[in-house]
Tab-separated table of C-alpha atoms and ligand atoms in Angstrom:
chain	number	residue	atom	x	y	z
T	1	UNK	CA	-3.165	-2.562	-29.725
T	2	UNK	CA	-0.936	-1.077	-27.029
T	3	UNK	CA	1.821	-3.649	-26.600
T	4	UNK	CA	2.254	-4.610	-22.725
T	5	UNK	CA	5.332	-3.562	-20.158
T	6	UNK	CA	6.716	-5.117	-17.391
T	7	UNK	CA	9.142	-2.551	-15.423
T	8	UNK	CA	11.581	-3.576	-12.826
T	9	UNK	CA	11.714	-0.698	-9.653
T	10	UNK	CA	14.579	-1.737	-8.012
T	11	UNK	CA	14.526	0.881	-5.480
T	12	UNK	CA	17.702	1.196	-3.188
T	13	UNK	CA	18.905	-2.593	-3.933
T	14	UNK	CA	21.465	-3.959	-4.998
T	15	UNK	CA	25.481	-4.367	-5.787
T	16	UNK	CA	27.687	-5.175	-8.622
T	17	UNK	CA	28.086	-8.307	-8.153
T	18	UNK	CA	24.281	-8.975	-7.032
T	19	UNK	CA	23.195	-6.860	-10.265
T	20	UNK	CA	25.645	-8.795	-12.501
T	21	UNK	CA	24.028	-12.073	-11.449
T	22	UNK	CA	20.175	-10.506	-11.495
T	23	UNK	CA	21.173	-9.474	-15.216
T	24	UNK	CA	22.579	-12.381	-16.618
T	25	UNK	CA	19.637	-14.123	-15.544
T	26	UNK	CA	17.179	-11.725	-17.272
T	27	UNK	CA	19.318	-11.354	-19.975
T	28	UNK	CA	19.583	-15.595	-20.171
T	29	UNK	CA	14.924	-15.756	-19.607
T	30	UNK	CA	14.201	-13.199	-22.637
T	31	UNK	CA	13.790	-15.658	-25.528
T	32	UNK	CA	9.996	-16.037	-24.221
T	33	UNK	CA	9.117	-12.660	-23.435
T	34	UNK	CA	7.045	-11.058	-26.156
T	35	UNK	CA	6.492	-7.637	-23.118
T	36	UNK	CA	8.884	-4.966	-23.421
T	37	UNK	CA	10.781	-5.241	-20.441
T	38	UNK	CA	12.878	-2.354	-19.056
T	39	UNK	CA	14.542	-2.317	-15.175
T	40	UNK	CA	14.923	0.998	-13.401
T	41	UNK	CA	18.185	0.800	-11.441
T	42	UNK	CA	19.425	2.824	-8.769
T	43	UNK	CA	21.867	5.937	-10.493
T	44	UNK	CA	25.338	4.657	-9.614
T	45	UNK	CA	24.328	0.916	-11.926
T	46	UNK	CA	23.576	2.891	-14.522
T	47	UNK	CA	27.000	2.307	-16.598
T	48	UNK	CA	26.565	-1.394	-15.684
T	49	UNK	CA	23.214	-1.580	-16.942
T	50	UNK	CA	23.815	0.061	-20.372
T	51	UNK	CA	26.874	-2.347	-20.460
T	52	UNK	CA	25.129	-5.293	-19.932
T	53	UNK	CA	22.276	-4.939	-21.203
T	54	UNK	CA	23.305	-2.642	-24.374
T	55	UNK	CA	22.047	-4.385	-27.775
T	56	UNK	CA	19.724	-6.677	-25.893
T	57	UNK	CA	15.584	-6.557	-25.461
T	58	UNK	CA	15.841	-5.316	-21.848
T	59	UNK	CA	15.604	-1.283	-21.443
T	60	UNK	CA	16.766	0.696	-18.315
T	61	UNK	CA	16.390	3.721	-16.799
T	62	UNK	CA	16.545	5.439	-13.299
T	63	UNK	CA	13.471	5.635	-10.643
T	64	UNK	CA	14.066	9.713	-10.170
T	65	UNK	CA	15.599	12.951	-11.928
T	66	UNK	CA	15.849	16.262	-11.385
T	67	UNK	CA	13.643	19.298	-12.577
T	68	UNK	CA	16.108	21.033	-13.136
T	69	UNK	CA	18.325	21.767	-16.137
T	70	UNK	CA	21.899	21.930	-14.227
T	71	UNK	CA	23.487	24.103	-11.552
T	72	UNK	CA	23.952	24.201	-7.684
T	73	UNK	CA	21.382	21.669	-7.203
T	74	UNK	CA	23.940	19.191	-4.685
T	75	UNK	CA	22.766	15.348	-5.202
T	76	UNK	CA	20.551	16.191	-7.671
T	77	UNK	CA	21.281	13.821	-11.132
T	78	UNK	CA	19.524	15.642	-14.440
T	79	UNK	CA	17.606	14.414	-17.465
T	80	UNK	CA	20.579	15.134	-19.615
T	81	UNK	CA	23.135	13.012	-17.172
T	82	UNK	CA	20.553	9.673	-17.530
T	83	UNK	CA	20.566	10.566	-21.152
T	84	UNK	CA	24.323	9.862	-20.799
T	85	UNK	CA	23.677	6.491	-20.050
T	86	UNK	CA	21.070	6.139	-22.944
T	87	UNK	CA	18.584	5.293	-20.270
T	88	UNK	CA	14.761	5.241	-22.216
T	89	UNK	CA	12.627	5.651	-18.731
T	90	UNK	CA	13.048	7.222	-15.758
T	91	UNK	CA	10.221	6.979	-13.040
T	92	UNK	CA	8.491	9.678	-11.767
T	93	UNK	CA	6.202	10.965	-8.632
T	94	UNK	CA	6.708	7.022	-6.985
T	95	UNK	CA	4.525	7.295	-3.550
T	96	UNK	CA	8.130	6.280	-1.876
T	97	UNK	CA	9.280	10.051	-3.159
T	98	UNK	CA	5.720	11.793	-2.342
T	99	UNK	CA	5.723	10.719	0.766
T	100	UNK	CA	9.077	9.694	2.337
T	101	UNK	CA	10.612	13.115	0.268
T	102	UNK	CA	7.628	15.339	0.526
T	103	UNK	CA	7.399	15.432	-3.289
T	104	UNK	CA	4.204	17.614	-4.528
T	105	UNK	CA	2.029	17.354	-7.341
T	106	UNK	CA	3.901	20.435	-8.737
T	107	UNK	CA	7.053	18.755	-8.647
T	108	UNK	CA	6.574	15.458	-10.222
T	109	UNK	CA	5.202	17.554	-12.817
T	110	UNK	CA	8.098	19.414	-13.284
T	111	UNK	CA	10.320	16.446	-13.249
T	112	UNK	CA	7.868	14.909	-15.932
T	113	UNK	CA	8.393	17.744	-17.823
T	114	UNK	CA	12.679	17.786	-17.587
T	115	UNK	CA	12.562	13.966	-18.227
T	116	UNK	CA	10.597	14.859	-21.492
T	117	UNK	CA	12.202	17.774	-22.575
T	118	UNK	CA	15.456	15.512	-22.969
T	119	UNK	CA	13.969	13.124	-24.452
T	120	UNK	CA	13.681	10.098	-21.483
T	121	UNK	CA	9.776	8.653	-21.305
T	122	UNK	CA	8.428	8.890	-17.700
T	123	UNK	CA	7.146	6.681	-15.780
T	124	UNK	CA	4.153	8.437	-14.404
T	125	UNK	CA	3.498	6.907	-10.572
T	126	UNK	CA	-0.008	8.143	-9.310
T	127	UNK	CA	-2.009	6.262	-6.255
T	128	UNK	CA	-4.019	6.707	-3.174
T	129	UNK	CA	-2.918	5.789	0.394
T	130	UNK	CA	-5.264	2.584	2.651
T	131	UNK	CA	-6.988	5.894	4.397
T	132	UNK	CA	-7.856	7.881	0.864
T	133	UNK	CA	-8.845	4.503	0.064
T	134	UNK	CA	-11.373	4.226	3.049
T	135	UNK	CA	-12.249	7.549	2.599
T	136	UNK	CA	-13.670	6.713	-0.828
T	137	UNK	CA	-11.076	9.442	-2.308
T	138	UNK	CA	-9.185	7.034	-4.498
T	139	UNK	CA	-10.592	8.831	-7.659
T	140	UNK	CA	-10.349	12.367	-6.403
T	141	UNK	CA	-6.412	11.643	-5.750
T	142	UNK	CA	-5.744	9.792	-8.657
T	143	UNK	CA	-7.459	12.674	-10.745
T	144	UNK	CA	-5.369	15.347	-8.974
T	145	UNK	CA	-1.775	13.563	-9.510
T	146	UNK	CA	-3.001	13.210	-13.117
T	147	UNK	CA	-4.222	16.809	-13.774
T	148	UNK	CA	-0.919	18.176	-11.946
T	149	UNK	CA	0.999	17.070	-14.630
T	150	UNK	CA	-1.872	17.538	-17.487
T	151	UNK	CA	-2.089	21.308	-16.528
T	152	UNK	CA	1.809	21.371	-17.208
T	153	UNK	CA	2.235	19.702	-19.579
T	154	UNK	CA	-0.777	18.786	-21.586
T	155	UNK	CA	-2.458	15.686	-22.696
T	156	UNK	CA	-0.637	15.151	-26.012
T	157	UNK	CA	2.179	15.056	-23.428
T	158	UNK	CA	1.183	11.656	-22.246
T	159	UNK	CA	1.544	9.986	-25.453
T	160	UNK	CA	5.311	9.874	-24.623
T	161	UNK	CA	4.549	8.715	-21.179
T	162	UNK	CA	3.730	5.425	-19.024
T	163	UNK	CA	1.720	5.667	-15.741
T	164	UNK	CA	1.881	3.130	-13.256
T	165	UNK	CA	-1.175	2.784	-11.531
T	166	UNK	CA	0.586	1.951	-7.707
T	167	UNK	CA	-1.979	1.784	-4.393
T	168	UNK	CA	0.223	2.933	-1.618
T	169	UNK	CA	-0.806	0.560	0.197
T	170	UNK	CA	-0.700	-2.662	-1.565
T	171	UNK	CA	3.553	-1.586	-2.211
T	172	UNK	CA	5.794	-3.529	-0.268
T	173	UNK	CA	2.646	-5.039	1.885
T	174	UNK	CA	2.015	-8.255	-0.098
T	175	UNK	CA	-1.372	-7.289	-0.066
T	176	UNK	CA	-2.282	-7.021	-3.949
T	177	UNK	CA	-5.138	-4.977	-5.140
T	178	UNK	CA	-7.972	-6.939	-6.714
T	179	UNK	CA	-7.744	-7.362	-10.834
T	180	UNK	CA	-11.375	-5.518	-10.472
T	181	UNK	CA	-9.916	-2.938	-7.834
T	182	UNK	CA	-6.804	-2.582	-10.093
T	183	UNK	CA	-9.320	-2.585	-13.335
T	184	UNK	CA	-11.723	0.025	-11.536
T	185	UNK	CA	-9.380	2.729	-11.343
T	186	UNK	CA	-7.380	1.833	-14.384
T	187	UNK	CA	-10.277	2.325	-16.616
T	188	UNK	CA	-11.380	5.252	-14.572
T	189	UNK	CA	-7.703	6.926	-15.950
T	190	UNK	CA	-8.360	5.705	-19.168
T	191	UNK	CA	-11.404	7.716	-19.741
T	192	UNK	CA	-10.199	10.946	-17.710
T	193	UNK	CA	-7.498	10.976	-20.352
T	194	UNK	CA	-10.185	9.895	-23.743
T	195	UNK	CA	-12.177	13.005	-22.334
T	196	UNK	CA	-9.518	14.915	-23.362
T	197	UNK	CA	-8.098	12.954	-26.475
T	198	UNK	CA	-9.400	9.616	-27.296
T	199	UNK	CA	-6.410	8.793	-29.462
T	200	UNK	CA	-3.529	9.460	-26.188
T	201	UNK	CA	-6.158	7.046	-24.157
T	202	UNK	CA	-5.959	4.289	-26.392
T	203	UNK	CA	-2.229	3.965	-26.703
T	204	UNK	CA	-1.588	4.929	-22.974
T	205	UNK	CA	0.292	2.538	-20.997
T	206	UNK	CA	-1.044	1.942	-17.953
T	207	UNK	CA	1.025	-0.270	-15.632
T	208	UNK	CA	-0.383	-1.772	-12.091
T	209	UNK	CA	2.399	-1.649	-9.015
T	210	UNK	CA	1.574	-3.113	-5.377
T	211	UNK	CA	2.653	-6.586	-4.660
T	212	UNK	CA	2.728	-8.106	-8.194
T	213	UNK	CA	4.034	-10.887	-8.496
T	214	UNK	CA	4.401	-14.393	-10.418
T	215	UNK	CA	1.538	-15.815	-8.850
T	216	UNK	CA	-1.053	-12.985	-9.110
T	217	UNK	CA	0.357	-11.246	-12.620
T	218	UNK	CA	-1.513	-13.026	-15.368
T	219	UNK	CA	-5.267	-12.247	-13.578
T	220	UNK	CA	-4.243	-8.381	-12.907
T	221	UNK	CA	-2.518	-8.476	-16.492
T	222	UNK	CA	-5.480	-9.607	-17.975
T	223	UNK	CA	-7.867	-6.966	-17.264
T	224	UNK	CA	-8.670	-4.582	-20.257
T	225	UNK	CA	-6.911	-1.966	-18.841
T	226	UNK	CA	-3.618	-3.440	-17.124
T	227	UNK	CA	-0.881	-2.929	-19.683
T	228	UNK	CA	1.906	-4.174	-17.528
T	229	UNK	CA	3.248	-3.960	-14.297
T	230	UNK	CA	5.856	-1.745	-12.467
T	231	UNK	CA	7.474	-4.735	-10.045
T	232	UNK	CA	9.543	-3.946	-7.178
T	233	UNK	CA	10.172	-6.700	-4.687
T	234	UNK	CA	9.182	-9.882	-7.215
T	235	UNK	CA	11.976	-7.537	-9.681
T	236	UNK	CA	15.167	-8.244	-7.870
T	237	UNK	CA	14.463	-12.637	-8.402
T	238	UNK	CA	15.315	-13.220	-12.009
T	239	UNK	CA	13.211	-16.154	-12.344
T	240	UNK	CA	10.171	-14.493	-10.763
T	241	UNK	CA	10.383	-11.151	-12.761
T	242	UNK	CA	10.856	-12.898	-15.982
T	243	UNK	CA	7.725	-15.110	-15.062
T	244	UNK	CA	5.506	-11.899	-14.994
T	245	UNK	CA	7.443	-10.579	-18.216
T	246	UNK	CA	6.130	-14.077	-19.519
T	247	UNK	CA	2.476	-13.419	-17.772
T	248	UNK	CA	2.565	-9.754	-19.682
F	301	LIG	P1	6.348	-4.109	-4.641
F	301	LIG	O1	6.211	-4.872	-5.940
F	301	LIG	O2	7.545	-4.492	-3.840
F	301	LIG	O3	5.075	-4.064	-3.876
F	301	LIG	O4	6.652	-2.572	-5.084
F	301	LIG	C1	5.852	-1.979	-6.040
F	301	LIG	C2	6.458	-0.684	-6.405
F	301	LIG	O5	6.517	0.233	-5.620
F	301	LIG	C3	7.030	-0.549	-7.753
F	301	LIG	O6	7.352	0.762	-8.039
């Protein structure tokens, strides 16, 4: 039974004192979250998040890393440097980076590869735009960002992985996919991955992103397939985000 997560993307929000207050409140909701619960915080609240929220049921982690070991890589932050923060996820290949950054295929899959290779469990973001959508292409690009990183790094590889299932354009829109257009292509990843190993597929976590929220969490979180959700504006309201952790 895979258990469910509910992961906060707090993209470039934020302060001290804002993050201070947004944790406490978390921190103060978790007696009634059976979820795993993790928040991925922008890198420079990474030493207040492992102070905070260090002994507690809440996990952190960044929302990008380098794939690269070390060197002359200027504003690039490595695997190893998150691992300094004891950070247990990092996100990976968000649409935000794809397209906004020009991040390929080949790259998320290299980054999915450094974050493994020190140990850190990726968050694996894959998702079609409203035109690949339209196009009836959702599959065909959801396939590809998966096989980029299969190819690299093999199946097996995914057992230390998440994926977050994220339709560009239900993120930031308010517009939610359906639970059965959220199930649909959930399930479709779910058997790309049994055709290779039936054993990764089953215990694959396989988060939905785009708009979740409090009031739409516990239909999407109760398809088969919906393990959790990746939350980004609904993540930075403690009461909200802990009423999804409670959905999950
Ligand atoms: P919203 O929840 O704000 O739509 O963002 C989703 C997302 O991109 C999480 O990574």
């Amino acid at each position: 039974m895979r258990r469910k997560l509910v992961a906060g993307n707090w993209k470039m929000h934020g302060s001290l004192t804002e993050n201070e207050a947004l944790l406490s409140g978390l921190l103060a909701g978790m007696g009634s979250v059976k979820a795993g619960v993790a928040v991925c915080v922008p890198f420079p609240y990474l030493a207040q998040a492992q102070a905070k929220l260090t002994g507690s049921s809440i996990a952190w982690g960044a929302q990008n890393v380098s794939q690269q070991v070390k060197g002359a890589f200027t504003g690039e932050v490595s695997a190893s440097m998150l691992n300094d923060f004891a950070c247990t996820y990092v996100i990976v290949g968000h649409s935000e980076r794809r397209a906004i950054y020009g991040e390929s295929d080949t790259l998320v899959a290299e980054k999915f590869a450094a974050a493994q290779a020190a140990g850190l469990t990726p968050i694996l973001c894959v998702g079609e735009s409203l035109e690949e959508r339209e196009s009836g292409i959702t599959e065909t690009v959801v396939a590809r960002q998966m096989d980029a990183v299969i190819a690299k790094c093999g199946v097996a590889s995914l057992a230390k992985s998440v994926v977050a299932y994220e339709p560009v354009w239900a993120i930031g829109t308010g517009k939610t996919a359906s639970p059965e257009q959220a199930q649909a292509v959930h399930a479709f990843i779910r058997a790309k991955v049994r055709a290779l190993d039936a054993a990764v597929a089953e215990n694959l976590i396989i988060q939905y992103g785009g708009s979740m929220k409090a009031a739409n969490a516990a239909e999407l979180l109760g398809q088969p397939d919906i393990d959790g959700g990746l939350i980004g504006g609904a993540a930075l309201v403690a009461d909200e985000f802990l009423a999804i952790c409670r959905a999950a």
